[in-house]
Coordinates of C-alpha atoms (C1' of nucleotides) in Angstrom, one line a residue:
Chain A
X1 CA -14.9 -12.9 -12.3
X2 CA -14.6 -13.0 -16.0
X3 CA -16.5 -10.2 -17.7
X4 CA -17.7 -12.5 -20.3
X5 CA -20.4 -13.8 -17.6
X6 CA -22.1 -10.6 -16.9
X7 CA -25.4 -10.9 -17.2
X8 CA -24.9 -6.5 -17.7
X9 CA -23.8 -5.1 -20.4
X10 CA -23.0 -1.3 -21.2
X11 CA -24.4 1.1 -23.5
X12 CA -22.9 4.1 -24.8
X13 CA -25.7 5.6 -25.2
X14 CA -27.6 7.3 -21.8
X15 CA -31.4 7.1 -21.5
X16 CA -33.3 10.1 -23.7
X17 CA -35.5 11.1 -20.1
X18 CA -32.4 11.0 -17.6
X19 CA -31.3 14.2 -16.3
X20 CA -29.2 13.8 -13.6
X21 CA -25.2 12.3 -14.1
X22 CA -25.8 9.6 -11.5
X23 CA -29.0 8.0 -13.4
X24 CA -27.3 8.7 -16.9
X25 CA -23.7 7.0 -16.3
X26 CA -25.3 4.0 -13.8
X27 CA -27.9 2.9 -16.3
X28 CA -24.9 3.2 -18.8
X29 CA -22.6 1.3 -16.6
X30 CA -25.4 -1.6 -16.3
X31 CA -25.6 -0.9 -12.2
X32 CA -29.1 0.0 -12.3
X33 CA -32.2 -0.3 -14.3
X34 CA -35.2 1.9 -13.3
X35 CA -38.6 0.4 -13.4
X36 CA -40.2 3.4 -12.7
X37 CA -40.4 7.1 -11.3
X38 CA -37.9 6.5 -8.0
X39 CA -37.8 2.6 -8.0
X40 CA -34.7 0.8 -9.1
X41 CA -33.2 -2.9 -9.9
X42 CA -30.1 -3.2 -8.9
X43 CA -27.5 -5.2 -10.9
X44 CA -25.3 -7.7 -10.2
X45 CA -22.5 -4.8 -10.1
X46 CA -24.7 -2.4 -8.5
X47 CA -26.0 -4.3 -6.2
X48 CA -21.6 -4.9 -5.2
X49 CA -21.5 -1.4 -4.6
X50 CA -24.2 -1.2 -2.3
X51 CA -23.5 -4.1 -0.4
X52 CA -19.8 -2.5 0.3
X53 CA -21.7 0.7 1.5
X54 CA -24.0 -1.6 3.9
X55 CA -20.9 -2.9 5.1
X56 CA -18.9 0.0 6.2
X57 CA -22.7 1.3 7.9
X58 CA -22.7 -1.8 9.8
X59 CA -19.3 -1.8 10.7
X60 CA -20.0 2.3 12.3
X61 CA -23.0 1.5 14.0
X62 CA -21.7 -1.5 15.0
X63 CA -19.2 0.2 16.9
X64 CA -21.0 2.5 18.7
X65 CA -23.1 -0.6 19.9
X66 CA -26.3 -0.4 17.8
X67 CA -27.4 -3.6 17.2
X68 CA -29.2 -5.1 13.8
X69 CA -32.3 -5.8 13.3
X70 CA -34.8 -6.2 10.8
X71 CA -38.6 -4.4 10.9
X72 CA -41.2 -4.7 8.4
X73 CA -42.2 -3.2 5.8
X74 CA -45.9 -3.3 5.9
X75 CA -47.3 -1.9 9.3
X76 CA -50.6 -2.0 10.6
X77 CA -52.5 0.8 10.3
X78 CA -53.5 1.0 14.0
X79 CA -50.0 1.7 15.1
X80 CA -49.3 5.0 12.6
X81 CA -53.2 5.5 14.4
X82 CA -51.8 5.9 17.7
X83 CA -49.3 8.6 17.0
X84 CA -51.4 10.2 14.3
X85 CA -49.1 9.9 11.7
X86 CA -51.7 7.6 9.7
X87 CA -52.7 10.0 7.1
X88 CA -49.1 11.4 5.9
X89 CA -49.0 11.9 2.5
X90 CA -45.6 10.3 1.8
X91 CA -47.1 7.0 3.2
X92 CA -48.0 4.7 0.2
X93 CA -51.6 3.2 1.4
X94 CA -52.6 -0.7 0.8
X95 CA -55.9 -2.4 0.5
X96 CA -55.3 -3.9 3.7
X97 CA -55.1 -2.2 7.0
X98 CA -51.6 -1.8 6.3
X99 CA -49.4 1.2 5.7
X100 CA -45.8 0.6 3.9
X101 CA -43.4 1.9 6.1
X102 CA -41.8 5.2 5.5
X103 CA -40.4 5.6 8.8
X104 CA -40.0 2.9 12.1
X105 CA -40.5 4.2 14.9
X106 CA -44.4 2.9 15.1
X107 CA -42.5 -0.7 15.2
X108 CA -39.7 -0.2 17.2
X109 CA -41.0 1.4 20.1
X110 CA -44.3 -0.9 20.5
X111 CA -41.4 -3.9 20.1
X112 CA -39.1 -2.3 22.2
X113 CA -41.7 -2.8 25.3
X114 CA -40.8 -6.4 25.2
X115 CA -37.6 -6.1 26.7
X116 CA -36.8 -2.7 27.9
X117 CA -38.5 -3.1 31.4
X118 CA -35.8 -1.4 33.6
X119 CA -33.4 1.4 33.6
X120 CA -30.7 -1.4 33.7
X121 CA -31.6 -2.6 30.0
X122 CA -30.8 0.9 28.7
X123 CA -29.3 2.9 27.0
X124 CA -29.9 0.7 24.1
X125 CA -29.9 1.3 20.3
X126 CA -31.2 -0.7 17.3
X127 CA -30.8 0.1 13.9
X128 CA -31.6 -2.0 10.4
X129 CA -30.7 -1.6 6.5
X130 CA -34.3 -1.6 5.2
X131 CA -36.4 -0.7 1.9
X132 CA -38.3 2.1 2.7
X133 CA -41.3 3.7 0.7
X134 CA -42.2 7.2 0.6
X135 CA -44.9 8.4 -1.9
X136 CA -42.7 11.2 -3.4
X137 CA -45.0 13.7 -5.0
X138 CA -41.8 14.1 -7.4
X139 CA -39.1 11.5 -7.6
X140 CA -36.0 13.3 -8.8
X141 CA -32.4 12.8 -9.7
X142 CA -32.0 9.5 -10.0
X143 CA -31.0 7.4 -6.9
X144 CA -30.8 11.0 -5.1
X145 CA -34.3 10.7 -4.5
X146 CA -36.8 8.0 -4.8
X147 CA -40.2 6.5 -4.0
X148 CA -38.4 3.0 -2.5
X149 CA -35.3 3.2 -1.5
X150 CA -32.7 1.8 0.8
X151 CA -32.2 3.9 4.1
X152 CA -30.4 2.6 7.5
X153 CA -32.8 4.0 10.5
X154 CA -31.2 3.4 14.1
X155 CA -33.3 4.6 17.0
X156 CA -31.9 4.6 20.5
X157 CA -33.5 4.7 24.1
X158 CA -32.3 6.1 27.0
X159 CA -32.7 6.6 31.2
X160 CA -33.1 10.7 30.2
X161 CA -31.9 13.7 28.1
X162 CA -28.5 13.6 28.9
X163 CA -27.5 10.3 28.5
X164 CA -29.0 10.7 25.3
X165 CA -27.2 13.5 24.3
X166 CA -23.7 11.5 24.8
X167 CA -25.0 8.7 22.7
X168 CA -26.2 11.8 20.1
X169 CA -22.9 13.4 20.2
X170 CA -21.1 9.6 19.9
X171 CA -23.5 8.2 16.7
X172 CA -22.3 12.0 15.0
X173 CA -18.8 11.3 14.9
X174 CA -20.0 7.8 13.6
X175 CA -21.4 9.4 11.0
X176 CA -18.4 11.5 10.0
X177 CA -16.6 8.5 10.0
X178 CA -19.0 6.0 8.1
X179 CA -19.2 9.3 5.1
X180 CA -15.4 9.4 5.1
X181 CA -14.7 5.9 4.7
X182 CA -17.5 5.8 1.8
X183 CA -15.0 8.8 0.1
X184 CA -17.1 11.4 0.6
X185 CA -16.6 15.0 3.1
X186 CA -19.5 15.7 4.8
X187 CA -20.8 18.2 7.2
X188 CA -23.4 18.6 10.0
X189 CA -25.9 20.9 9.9
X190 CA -28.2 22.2 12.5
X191 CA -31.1 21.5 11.5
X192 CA -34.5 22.8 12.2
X193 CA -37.8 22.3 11.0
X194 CA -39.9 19.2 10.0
X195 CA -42.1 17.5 12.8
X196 CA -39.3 17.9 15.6
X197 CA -39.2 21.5 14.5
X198 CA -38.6 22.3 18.6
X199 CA -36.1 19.4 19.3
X200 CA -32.9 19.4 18.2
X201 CA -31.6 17.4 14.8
X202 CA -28.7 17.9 12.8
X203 CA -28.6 16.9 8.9
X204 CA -25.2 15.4 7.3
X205 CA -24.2 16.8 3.6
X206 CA -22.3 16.2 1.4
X207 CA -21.1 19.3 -1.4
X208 CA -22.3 18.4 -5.1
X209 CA -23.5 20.8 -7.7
X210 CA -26.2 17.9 -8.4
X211 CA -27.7 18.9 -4.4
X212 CA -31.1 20.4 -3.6
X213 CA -30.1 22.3 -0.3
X214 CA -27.4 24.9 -0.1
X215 CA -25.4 25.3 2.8
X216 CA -22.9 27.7 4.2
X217 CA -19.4 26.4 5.1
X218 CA -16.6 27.0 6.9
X219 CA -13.6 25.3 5.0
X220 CA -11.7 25.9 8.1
X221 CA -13.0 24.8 10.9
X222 CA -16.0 22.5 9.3
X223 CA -19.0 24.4 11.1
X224 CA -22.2 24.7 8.7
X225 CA -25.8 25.6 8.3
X226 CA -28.7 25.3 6.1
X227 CA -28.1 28.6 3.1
X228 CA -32.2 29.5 3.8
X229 CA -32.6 28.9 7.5
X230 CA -31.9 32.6 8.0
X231 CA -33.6 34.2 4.7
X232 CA -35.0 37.0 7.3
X233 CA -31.2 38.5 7.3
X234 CA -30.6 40.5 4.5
X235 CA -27.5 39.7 4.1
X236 CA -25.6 36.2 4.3
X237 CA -22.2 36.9 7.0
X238 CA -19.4 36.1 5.4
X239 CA -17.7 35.0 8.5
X240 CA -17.8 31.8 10.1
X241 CA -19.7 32.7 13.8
X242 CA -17.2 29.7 15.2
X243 CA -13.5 30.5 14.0
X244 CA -14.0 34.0 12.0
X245 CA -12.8 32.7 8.8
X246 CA -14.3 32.9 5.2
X247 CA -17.8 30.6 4.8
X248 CA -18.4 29.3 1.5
X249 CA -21.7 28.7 -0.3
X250 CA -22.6 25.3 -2.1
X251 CA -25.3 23.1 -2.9
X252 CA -25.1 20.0 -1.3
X253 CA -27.1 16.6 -0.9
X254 CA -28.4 15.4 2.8
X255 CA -26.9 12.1 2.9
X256 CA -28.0 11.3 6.8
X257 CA -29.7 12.9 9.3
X258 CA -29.8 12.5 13.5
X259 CA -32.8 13.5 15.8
X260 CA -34.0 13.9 19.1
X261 CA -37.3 12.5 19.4
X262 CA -37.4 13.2 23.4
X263 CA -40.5 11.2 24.9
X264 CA -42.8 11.4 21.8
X265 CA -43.0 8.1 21.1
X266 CA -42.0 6.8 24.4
X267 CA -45.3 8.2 25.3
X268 CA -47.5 7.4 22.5
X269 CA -46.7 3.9 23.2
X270 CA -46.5 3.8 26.5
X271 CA -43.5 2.6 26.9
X272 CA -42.2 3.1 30.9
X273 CA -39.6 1.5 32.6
X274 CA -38.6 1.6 36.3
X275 CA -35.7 3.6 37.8
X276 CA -33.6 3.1 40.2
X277 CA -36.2 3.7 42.8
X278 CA -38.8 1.9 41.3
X279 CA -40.7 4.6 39.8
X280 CA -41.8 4.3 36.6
X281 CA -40.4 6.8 34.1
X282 CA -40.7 7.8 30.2
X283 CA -37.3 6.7 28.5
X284 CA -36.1 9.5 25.8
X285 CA -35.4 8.3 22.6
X286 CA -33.4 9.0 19.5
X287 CA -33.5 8.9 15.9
X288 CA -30.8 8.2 13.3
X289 CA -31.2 8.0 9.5
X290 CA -28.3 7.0 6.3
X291 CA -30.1 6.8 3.0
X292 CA -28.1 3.8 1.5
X293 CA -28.9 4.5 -2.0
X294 CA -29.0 8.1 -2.1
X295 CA -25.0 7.6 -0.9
X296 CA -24.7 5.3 -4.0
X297 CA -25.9 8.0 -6.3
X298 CA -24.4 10.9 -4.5
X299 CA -20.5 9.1 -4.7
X300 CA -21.6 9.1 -8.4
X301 CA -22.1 12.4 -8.4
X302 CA -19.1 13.4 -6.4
X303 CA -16.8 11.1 -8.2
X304 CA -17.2 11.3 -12.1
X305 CA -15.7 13.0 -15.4
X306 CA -16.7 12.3 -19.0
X307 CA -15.4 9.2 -19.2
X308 CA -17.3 7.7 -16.6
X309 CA -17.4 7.1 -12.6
X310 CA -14.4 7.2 -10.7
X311 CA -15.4 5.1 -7.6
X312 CA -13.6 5.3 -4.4
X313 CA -11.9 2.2 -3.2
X314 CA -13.8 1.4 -0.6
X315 CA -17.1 1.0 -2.9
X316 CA -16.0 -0.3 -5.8
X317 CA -17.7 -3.2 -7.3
X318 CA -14.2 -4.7 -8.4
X319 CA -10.8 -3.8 -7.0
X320 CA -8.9 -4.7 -9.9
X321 CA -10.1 -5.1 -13.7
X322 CA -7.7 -7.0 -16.0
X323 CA -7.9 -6.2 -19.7
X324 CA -6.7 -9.0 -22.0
X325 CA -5.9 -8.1 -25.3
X326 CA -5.0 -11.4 -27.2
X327 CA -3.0 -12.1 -23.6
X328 CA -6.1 -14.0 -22.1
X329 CA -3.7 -17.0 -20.5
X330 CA -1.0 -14.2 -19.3
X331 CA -4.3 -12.6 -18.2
X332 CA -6.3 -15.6 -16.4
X333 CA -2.9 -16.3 -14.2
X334 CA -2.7 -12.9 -12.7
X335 CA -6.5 -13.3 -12.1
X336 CA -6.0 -16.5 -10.0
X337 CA -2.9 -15.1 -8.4
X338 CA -4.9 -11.8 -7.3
X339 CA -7.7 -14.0 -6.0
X340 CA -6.0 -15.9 -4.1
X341 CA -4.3 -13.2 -2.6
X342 CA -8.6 -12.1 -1.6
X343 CA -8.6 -9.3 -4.0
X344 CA -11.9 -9.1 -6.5
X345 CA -10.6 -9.2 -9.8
X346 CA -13.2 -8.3 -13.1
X347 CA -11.1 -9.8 -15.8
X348 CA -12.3 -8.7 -19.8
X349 CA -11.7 -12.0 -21.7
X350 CA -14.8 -10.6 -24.1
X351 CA -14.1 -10.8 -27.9
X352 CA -14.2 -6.8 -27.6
X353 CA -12.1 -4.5 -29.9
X354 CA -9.8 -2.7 -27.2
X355 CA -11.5 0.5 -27.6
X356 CA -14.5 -1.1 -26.6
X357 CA -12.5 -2.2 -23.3
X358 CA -11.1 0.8 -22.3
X359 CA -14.3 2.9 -22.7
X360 CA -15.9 0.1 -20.9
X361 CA -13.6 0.4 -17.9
X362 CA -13.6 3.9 -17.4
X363 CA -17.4 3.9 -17.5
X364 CA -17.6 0.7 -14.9
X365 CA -15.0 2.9 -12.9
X366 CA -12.9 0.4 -11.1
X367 CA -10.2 2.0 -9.7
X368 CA -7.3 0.0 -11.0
X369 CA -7.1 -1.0 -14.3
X370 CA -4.3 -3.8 -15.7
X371 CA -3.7 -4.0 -19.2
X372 CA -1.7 -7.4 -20.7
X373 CA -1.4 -7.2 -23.8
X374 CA 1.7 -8.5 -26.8
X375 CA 3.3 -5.3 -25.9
X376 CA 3.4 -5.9 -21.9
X377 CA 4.5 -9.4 -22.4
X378 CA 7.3 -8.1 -24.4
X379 CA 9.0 -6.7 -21.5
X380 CA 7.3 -9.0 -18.6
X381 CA 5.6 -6.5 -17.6
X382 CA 1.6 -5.0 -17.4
X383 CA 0.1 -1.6 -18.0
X384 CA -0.9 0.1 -14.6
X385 CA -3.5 2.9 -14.8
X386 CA -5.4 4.1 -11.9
X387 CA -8.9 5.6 -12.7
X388 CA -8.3 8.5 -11.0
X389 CA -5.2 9.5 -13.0
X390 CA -4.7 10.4 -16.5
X391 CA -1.3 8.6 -16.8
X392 CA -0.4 4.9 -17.4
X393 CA 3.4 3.3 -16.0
X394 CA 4.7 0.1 -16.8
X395 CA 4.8 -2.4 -14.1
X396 CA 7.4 -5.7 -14.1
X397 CA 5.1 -8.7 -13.7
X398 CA 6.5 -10.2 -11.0
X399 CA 5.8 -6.4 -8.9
X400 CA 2.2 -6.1 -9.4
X401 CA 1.0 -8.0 -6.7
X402 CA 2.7 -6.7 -4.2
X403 CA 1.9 -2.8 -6.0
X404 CA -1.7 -3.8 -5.6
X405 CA -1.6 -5.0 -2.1
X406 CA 0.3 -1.5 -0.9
X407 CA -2.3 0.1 -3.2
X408 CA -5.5 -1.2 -1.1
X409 CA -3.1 -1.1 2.1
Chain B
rC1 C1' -49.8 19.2 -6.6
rG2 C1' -48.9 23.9 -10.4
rG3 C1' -45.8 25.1 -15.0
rG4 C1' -43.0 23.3 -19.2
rG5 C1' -41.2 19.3 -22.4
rC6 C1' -41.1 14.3 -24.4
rA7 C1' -43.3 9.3 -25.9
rU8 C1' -41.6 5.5 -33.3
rA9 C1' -36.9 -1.4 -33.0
rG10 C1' -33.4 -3.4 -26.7
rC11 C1' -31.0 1.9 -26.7
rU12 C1' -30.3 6.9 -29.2
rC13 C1' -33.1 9.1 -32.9
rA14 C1' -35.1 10.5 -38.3
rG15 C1' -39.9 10.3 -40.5
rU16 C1' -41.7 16.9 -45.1
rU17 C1' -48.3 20.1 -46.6
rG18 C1' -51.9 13.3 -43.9
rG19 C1' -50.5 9.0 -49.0
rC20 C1' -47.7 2.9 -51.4
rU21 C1' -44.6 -2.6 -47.8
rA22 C1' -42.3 2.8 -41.3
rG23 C1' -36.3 4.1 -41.6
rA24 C1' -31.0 5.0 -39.8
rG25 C1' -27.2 4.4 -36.2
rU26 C1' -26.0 1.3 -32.3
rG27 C1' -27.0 -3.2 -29.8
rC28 C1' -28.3 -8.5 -30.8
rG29 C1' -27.7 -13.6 -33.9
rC30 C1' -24.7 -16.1 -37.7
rG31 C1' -19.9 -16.3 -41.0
rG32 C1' -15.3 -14.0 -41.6
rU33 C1' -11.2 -10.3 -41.0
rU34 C1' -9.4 -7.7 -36.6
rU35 C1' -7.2 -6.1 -31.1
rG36 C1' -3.6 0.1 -27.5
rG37 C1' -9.3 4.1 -27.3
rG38 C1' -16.3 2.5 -28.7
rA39 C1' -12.3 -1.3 -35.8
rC40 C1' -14.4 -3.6 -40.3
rC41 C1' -16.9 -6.8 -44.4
rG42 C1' -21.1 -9.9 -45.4
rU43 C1' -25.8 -11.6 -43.7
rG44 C1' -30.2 -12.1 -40.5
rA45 C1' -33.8 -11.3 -36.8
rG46 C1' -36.2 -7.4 -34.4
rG47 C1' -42.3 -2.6 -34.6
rU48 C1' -49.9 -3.0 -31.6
rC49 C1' -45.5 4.2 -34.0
rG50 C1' -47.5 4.9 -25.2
rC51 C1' -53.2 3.7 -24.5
rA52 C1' -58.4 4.9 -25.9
rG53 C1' -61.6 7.4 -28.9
rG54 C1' -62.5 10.9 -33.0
rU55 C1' -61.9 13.5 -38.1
rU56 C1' -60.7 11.4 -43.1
rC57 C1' -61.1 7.4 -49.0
rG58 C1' -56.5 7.1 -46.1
rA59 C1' -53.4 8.8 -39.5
rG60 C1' -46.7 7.7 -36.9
rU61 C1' -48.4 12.6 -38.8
rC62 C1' -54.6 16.3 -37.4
rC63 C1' -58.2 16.7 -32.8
rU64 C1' -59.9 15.1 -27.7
rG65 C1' -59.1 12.3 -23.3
rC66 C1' -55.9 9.3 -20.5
rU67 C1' -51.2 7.1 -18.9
rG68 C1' -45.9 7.2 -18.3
rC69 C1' -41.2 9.6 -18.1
rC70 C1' -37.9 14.1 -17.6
rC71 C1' -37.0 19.3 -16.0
rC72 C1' -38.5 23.8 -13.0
rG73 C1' -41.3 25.1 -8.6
rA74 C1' -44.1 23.6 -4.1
rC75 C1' -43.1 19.5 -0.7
rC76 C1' -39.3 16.5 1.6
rA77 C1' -41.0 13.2 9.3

RNA sequence: CGGGGCAUAGCUCAGUUGGCUAGAGUGCGCGGUUUGGGACCGUGAGGUCGCAGGUUCGAGUCCUGCUGCCCCGACCA
């Protein structure tokens, strides 16, 4: 895609009222424009970099056999009625007998009547990429945390506690897996408190100095909890209670969180299905939550310096951004060569001055960046610089395809 | 929802004890010179000074109310 086309363009300068890195450096990168307190446009490059992070969701949950859906987001009043939940603050009230929905499991388990009738139709587990809408008292921190945002919610049914306890333990490692591939190290946290204050939920985070929370780590064997669960104890061990090595204090940002709702919904809906011996019985039911965007801002967070973001690979909104300087032809048939090899090329044919260019890269944050310019050409050759280095090589033309392919290998 | 701060061009900001036609940088348009780290020359467009009221001969500037945004805290299903 030739740069030249973008309906974004970057700006050196951050917005006077943003605090927080990941506001300041995507408005300044053009991924994001905020309309208000919490509530975002995405971009045409933003929105790429979200899209990627749906995608490698869906791919998780979609191995561990959750399949997509899509709820609403306006739901009638009557069903947040029936489990009492119709007065929560967070939920943003209409003129109509509608609620926006913060939170799915008034739809979901109502729908879910329709065709769970019989212990053979379970376990089963839906989940959806959706806008949700919480009325925030304070929106903070840019996409870290907002009024509308995008969130994955899966919610699973099952014959009884233990059965849903595999499918717990299963969606977890999912989770791992889904933060890892996105580039980021996460945790699980026991979790307590909140509605399901007596049920068991666990809380992913991710370390950033940019977090609300604070947890205590152990670098060794991964086990973590919440820094204030405990605040009664006077003082914090210094041993992890798992493997006996040193725990380490950070802030960190909850980037997902899994719960067991047990019957509570089951029941306000009444929602039965018969077991093996025809009896009717209360299916358990389970609750698990990304928040899309939040990731977005949090890989911004984790993956930064003054230049601008460093995205992972597997985010990035381009793969590969070409920088002509007076080389655009030399520059347009690597371009059509890359493409047709599937990568996503960004090429900068603008009439910029090349300082313009490079700032502009390292703020856009595409991993790879290929220069051509009358000094490359020279020696048949391009300028490889990978964002996350500080040093540039020289790479024979007729290499750098097959560099880039073991690159994103 | 408590505490603090901010609001002037698309963006970042200046604007003195109240005083004439409200400025700069950047961005944008046009013409030209440039191309290895936000390069330069010329020229042009761009404003309801957040909103409403008040004081005054006169308000971007002072007073009152409101709204929005940011930060700290509370909250965070």
């Amino acid at each position: 895609m030739k740069q030249s086309f973008f309906a974004v363009k970057t700006d050196k300068n951050a917005p006077h009222d943003e605090g927080s890195i990941n506001a300041q450096l995507l408005t300044r990168g053009g991924f994001v424009k905020k309309e208000s307190a919490g509530v975002f446009s995405f971009l045409p490059i933003g929105l790429r970099v979200l899209q990627k992070i749906k995608r490698i969701i869906r791919e998780e949950m979609n191995a561990v056999d959750m399949q997509e859906i899509l709820m609403p987001a306006l739901i009638p009043k009557e069903n947040w009625q029936q489990t009492g939940r119709d007065n929560v603050d967070i939920g943003f009230k209409t003129d109509r007998n509608y609620i926006l929905g913060w939170s799915h499991e008034e739809i979901v388990t109502p729908l879910s009547k329709l065709y769970i009738n019989s212990y053979k139709d379970l376990p089963v587990a839906l989940y959806q990429i959706q806008t949700k809408f919480r009325n925030e008292p304070r929106a903070k921190s840019g996409l870290l945390r907002g009024r509308e945002f995008s969130m994955k919610d899966g919610y699973s049914f099952h014959l009884d506690r233990e059965d849903f306890q595999k499918y717990y333990d299963r969606v977890a490692e999912a989770y791992f897996k889904t933060f890892e591939r996105a580039g980021l190290k996460s945790y699980k946290i026991e979790a307590g408190g909140g509605e399901f204050s007596k049920l068991m939920s666990h809380e992913f985070a991710v370390i950033t100095p940019a977090g609300e929370d604070v947890m205590l780590y152990c670098s060794a064997c991964g086990f973590a909890r919440n820094a204030e669960l405990r605040e009664n104890e006077k003082e914090e061990p210094k041993k992890c209670e798992k493997c006996g090595s040193e725990l380490k204090k950070d802030k960190c940002v909850e980037v997902g969180n899994i719960f067991d709702l047990a019957t509570k919904y089951s029941d306000a809906f009444n929602l039965k299905i018969s077991d093996k011996d025809g009896k009717q019985v209360v299916p358990y039911m389970g609750c698990y939550g990304i928040g899309v965007s939040r990731l977005m801002g949090t890989i911004v967070e984790a993956f930064h310096d003054e230049n601008g973001i460093i995205w992972p690979k597997t985010v990035a909104p381009f793969q590969v951004h070409i920088i002509s300087l007076n080389q655009d032809e030399e520059a347009k048939k690597l371009e059509k060569e890359l493409e047709k090899e599937g990568f996503e090329v960004l090429f900068d044919d603008r009439d910029e001055s090349a300082g313009k260019k490079f700032a502009d890269s390292d703020l856009i944050g595409i991993p790879l960046r290929i220069v051509i310019s009358g000094r490359t050409i020279e020696k048949n050759s391009v300028e490889w610089k990978e964002r996350a280095k500080n040093e540039a090589e020289n790479t024979p033309l007729s290499e750098v395809v097959n560099k880039i392919k073991s690159f994103y290998a």
